[in-house]
Short mmCIF file of C-alpha atoms in Angstrom, two decimals:
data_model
loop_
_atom_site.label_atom_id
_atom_site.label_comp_id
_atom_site.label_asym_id
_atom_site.label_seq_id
_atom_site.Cartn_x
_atom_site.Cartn_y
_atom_site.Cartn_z
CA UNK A 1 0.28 -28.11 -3.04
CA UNK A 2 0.53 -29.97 -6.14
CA UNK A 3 2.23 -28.31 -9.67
CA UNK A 4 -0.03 -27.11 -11.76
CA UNK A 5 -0.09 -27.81 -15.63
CA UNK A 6 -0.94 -26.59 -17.94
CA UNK A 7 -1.32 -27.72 -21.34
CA UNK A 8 -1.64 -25.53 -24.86
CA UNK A 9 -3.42 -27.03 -28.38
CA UNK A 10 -1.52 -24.49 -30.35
CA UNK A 11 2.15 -24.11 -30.56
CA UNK A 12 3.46 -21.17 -28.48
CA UNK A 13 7.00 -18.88 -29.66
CA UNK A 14 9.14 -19.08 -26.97
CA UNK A 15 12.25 -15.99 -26.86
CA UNK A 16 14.85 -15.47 -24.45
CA UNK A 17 16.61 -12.38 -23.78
CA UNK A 18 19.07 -10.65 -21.78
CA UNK A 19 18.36 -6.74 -21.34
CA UNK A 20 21.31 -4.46 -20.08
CA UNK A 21 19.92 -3.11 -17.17
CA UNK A 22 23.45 -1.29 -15.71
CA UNK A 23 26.69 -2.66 -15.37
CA UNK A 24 27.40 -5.25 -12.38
CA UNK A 25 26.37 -9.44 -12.42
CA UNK A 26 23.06 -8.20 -11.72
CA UNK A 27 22.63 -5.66 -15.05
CA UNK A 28 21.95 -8.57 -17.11
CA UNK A 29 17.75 -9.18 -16.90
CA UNK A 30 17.02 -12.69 -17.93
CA UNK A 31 13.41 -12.50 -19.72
CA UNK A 32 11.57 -14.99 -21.00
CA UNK A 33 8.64 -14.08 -23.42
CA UNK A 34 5.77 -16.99 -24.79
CA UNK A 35 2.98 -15.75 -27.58
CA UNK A 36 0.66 -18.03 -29.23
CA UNK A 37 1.98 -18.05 -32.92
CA UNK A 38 0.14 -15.97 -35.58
CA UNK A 39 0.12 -16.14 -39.22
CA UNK A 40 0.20 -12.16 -39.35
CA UNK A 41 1.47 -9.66 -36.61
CA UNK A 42 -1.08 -7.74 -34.62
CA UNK A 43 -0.99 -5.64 -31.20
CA UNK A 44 -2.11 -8.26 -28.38
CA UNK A 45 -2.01 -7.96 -24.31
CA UNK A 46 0.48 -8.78 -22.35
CA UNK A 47 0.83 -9.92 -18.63
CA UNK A 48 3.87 -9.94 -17.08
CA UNK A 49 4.39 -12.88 -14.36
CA UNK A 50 6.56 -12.40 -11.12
CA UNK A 51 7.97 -15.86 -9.33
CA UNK A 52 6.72 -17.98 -9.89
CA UNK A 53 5.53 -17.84 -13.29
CA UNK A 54 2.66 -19.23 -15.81
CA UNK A 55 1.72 -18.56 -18.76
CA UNK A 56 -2.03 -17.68 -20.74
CA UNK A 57 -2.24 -18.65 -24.29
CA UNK A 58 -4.45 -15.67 -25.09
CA UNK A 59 -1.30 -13.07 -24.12
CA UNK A 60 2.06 -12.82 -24.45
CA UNK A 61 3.09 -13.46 -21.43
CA UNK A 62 6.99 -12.26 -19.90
CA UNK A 63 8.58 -13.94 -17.12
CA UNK A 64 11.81 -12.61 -15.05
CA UNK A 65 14.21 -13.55 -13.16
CA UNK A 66 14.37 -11.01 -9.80
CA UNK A 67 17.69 -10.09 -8.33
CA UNK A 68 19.70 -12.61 -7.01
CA UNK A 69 17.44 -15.37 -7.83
CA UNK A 70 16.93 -17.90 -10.99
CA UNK A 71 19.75 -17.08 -13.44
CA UNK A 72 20.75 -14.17 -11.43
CA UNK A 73 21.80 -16.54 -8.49
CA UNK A 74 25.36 -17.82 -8.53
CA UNK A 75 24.71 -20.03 -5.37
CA UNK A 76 21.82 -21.06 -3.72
CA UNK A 77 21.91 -18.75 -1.21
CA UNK A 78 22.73 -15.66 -3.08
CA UNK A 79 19.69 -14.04 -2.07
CA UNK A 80 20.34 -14.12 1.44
CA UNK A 81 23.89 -13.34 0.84
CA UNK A 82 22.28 -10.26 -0.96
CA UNK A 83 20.56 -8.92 1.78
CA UNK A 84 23.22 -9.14 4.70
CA UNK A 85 25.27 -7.59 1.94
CA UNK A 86 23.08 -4.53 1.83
CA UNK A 87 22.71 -4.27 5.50
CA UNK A 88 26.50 -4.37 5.99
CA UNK A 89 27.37 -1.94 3.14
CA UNK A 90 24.03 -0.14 1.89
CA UNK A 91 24.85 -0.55 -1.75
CA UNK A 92 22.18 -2.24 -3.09
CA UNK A 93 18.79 -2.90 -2.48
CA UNK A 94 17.79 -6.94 -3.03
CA UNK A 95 14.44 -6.54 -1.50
CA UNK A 96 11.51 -5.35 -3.70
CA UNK A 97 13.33 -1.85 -4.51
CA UNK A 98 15.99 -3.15 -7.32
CA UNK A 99 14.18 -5.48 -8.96
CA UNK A 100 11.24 -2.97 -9.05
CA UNK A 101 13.58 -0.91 -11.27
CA UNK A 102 14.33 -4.38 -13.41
CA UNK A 103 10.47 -4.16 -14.38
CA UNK A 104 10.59 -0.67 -15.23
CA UNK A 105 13.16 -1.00 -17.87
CA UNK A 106 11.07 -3.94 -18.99
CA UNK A 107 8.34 -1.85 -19.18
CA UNK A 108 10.77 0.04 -21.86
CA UNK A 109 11.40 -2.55 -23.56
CA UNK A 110 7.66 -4.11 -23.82
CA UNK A 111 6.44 -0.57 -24.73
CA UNK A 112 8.82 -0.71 -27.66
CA UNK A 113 7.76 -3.76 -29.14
CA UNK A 114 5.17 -3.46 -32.48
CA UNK A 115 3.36 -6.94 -31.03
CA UNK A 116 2.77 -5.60 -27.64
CA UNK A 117 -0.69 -3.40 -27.20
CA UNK A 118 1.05 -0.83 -25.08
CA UNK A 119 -1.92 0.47 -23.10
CA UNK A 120 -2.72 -3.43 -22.24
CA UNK A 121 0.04 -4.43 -19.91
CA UNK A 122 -1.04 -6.41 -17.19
CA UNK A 123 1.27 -7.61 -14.37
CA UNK A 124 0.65 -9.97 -11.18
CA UNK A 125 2.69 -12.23 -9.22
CA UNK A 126 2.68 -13.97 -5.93
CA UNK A 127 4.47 -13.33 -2.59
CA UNK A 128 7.94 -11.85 -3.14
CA UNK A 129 6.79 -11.91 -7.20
CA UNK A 130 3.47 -9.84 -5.82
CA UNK A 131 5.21 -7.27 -3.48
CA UNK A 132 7.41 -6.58 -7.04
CA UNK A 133 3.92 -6.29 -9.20
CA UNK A 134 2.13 -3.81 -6.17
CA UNK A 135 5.38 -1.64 -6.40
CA UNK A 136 6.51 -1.59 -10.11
CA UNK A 137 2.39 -1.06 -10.66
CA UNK A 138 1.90 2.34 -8.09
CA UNK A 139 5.31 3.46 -9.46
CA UNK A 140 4.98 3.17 -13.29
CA UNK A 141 1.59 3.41 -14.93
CA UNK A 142 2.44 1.69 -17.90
CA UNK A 143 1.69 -1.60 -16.09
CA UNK A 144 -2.71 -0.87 -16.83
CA UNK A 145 -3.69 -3.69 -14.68
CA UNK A 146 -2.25 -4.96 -11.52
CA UNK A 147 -3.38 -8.16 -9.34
CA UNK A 148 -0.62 -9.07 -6.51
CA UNK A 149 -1.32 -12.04 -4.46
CA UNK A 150 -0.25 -12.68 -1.07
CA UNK A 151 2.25 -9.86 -0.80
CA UNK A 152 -0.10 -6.60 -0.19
CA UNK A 153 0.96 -5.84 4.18
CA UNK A 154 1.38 -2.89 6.23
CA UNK A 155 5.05 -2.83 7.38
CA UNK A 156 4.50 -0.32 9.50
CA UNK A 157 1.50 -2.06 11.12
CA UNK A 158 3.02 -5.06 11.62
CA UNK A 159 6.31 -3.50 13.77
CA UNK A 160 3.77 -1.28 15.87
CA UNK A 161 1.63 -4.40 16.48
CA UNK A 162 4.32 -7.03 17.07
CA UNK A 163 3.31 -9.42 14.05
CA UNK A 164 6.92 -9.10 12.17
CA UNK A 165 8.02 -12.53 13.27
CA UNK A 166 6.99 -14.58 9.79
CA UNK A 167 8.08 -11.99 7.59
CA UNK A 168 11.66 -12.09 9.25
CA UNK A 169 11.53 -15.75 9.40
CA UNK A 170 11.48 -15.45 5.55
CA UNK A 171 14.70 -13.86 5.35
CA UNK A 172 15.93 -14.60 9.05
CA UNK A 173 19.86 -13.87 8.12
CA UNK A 174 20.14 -10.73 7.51
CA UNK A 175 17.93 -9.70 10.72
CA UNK A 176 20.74 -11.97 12.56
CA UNK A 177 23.60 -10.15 11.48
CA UNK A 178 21.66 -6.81 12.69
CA UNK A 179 21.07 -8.31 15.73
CA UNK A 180 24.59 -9.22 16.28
CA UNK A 181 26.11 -6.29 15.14
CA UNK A 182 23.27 -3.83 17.01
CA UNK A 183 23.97 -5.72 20.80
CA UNK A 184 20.32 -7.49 20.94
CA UNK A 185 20.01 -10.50 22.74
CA UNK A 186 16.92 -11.43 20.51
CA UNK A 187 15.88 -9.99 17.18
CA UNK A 188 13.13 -7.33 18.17
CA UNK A 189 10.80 -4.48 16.72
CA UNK A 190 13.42 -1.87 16.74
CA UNK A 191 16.39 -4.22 15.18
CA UNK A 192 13.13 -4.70 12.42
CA UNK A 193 12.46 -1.02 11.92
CA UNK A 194 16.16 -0.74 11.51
CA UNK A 195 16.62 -3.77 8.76
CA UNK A 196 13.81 -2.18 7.05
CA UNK A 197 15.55 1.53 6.99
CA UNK A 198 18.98 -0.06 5.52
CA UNK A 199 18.05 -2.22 3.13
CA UNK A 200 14.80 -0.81 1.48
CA UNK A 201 14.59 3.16 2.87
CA UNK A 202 10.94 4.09 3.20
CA UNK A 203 9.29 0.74 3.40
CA UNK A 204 7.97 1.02 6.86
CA UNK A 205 6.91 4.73 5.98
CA UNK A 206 6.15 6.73 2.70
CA UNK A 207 6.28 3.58 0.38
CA UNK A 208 4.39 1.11 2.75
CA UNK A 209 0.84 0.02 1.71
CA UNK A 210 -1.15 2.50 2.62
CA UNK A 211 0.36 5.97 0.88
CA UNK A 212 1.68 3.40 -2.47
CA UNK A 213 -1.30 0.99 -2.92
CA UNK A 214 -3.89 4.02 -3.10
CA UNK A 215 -1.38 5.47 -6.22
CA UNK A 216 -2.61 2.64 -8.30
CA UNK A 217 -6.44 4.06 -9.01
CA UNK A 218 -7.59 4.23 -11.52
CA UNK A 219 -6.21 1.55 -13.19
CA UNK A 220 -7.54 -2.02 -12.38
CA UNK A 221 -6.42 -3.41 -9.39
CA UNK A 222 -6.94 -6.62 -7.61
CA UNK A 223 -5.54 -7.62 -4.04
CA UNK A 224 -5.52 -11.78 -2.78
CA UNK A 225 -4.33 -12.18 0.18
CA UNK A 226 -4.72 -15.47 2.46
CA UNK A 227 -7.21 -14.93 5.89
CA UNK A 228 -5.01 -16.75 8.33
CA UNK A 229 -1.39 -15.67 5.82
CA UNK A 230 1.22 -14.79 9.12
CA UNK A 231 3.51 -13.12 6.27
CA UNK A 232 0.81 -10.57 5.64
CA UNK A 233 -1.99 -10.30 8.17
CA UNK A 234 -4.68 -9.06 7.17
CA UNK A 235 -5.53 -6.97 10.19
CA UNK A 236 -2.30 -5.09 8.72
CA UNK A 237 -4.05 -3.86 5.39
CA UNK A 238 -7.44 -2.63 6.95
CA UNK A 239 -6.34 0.83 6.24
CA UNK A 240 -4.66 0.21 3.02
CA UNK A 241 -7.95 -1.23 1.73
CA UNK A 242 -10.01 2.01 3.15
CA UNK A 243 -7.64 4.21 1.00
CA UNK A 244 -7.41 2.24 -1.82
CA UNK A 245 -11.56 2.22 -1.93
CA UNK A 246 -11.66 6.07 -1.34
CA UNK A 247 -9.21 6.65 -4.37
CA UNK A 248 -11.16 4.31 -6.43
CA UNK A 249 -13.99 6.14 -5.36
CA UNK A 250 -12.76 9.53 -6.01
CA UNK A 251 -11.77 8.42 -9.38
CA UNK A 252 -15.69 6.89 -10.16
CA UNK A 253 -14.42 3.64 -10.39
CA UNK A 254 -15.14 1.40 -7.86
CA UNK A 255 -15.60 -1.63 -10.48
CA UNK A 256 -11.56 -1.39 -10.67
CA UNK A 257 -10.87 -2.18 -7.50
CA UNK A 258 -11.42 -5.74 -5.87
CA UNK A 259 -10.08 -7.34 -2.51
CA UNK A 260 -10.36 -11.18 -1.89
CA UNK A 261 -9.85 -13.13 1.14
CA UNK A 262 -9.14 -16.67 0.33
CA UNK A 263 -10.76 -18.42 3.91
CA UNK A 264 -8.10 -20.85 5.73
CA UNK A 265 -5.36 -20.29 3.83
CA UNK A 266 -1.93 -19.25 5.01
CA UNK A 267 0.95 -18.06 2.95
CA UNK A 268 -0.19 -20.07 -0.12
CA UNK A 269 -1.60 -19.85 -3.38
CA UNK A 270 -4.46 -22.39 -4.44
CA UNK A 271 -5.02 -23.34 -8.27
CA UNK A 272 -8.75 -21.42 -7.49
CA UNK A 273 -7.28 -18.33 -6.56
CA UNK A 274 -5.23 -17.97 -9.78
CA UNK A 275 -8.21 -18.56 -11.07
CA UNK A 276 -10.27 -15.89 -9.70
CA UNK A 277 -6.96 -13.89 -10.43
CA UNK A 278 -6.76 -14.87 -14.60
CA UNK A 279 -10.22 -13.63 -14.67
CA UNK A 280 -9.88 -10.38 -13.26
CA UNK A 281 -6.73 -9.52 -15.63
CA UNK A 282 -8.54 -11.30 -19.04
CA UNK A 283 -11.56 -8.75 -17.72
CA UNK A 284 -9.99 -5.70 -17.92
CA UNK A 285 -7.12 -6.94 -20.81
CA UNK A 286 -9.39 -7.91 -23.04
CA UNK A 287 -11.90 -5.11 -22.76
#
């Protein structure tokens, strides 16, 4: 897939900032904030954008870096390095769960600033970057609008039906080490299930899809997800979608709610599904 560009007429304010998040080399939140420069100061929308990151002229838009990655990475490999860390000693928790907690101090820090319209925080994102926007959206409702692509699955689902094998080839090291240190010849459902318990408790259970997706309703929410994506079948989120619709429901507003399938595509983003997902947040952003 080729970069995409993108290209503004007007001069954009660029800020960079550290936020204390706790103490540790992974308190320090890089974040990087663009606006479109204005003559005089008024409340606008804001989107925040989760790896990778673009940015929308009409917002101000926030990037971060996620644990262990971008600035927050002292090697390359830190993020692995992270996770067979938390497997070994069950101190931290590099996947989804601690940067998740990053993005609700931003959501602090956003909701403090005089430019920011504080009821107009959008926030999307894309694998990795769209499992963080699905859970920082169900568990903080500052973030009003919420559009993750390619990351909604059913972990659960996936162990019970034997379609783990891309996910764990994502982040093969740390199910390695569990293998090893658990006796399996081969990495298997129940060294999986175990991972899963150690290094983010609950993910195969109360916070998979199905009981945390549903929490989002009312507010606007917008699932992409690749038809033939191994990372995230989409067999896997056939009940996550009938809750999500009956909450929406409940709530009388089914407008808010909107699933699309990209046809043929695997675990990738095309420049027409950001489309289709800049659409959906300047719909509901800049109502």
């Amino acid at each position: 897939m080729e970069p995409i560009m993108y290209t503004f007429e007007e001069p954009l304010n660029e800020e960079n900032y550290y936020l204390t998040i706790e103490e540790g080399d992974q308190g320090l939140l890089p974040v990087l904030i663009l606006s479109k420069k204005q003559r005089t100061q008024s409340k606008r929308p804001a989107v925040v954008y989760l790896h990778p990151s673009n940015a929308n002229k009409e917002y101000i838009a926030i990037a971060i870096d996620a644990r262990y990655h971008g600035e927050r990475a002292k090697t390359p490999n830190t993020y692995q390095e992270a996770l067979v860390s938390s497997w070994i000693r069950g101190d931290t928790m590099p996947f989804i769960f601690d940067t998740v907690w990053d993005l609700i101090k931003l959501a602090d820090y956003l909701t403090d600033r005089d430019d920011i319209h504080h009821s107009k925080i959008g926030i999307t994102g894309n694998s990795l970057g769209g499992m963080h926007a699905w859970f920082a959206a169900f568990i903080d409702r500052r973030y009003s609008v919420a559009a993750p692509v390619i990351a909604v699955q059913g972990f659960r689902w996936a162990i019970d039906n034997d379609q783990w094998q891309a996910r764990v080839d994502s982040m093969w090291p740390v199910f390695e080490v569990a293998r090893i240190d658990l006796g399996k010849v081969a990495i298997d459902k129940e060294v999986v299930e175990k991972v899963w318990k150690r290094i983010a408790p609950g993910l195969a259970s109360e916070f998979d899809s199905p009981y945390t997706v549903p929490l989002i309703a009312p507010r606007p929410l917008f699932i992409m997800n690749g038809q033939d994506d191994p990372r995230c079948p989409i067999n896997g989120i056939d009940g996550t979608i009938c809750k999500t619709y009956k909450a929406f429901e409940d709530a009388q507003c089914l407008n808010h709610f909107q699933v699309h399938i990209e046809p043929g595509i695997r675990h990738e983003v095309t420049p027409s599904m950001l489309n289709e997902v800049s659409d959906w947040i300047d719909k509901f952003l800049k109502a």
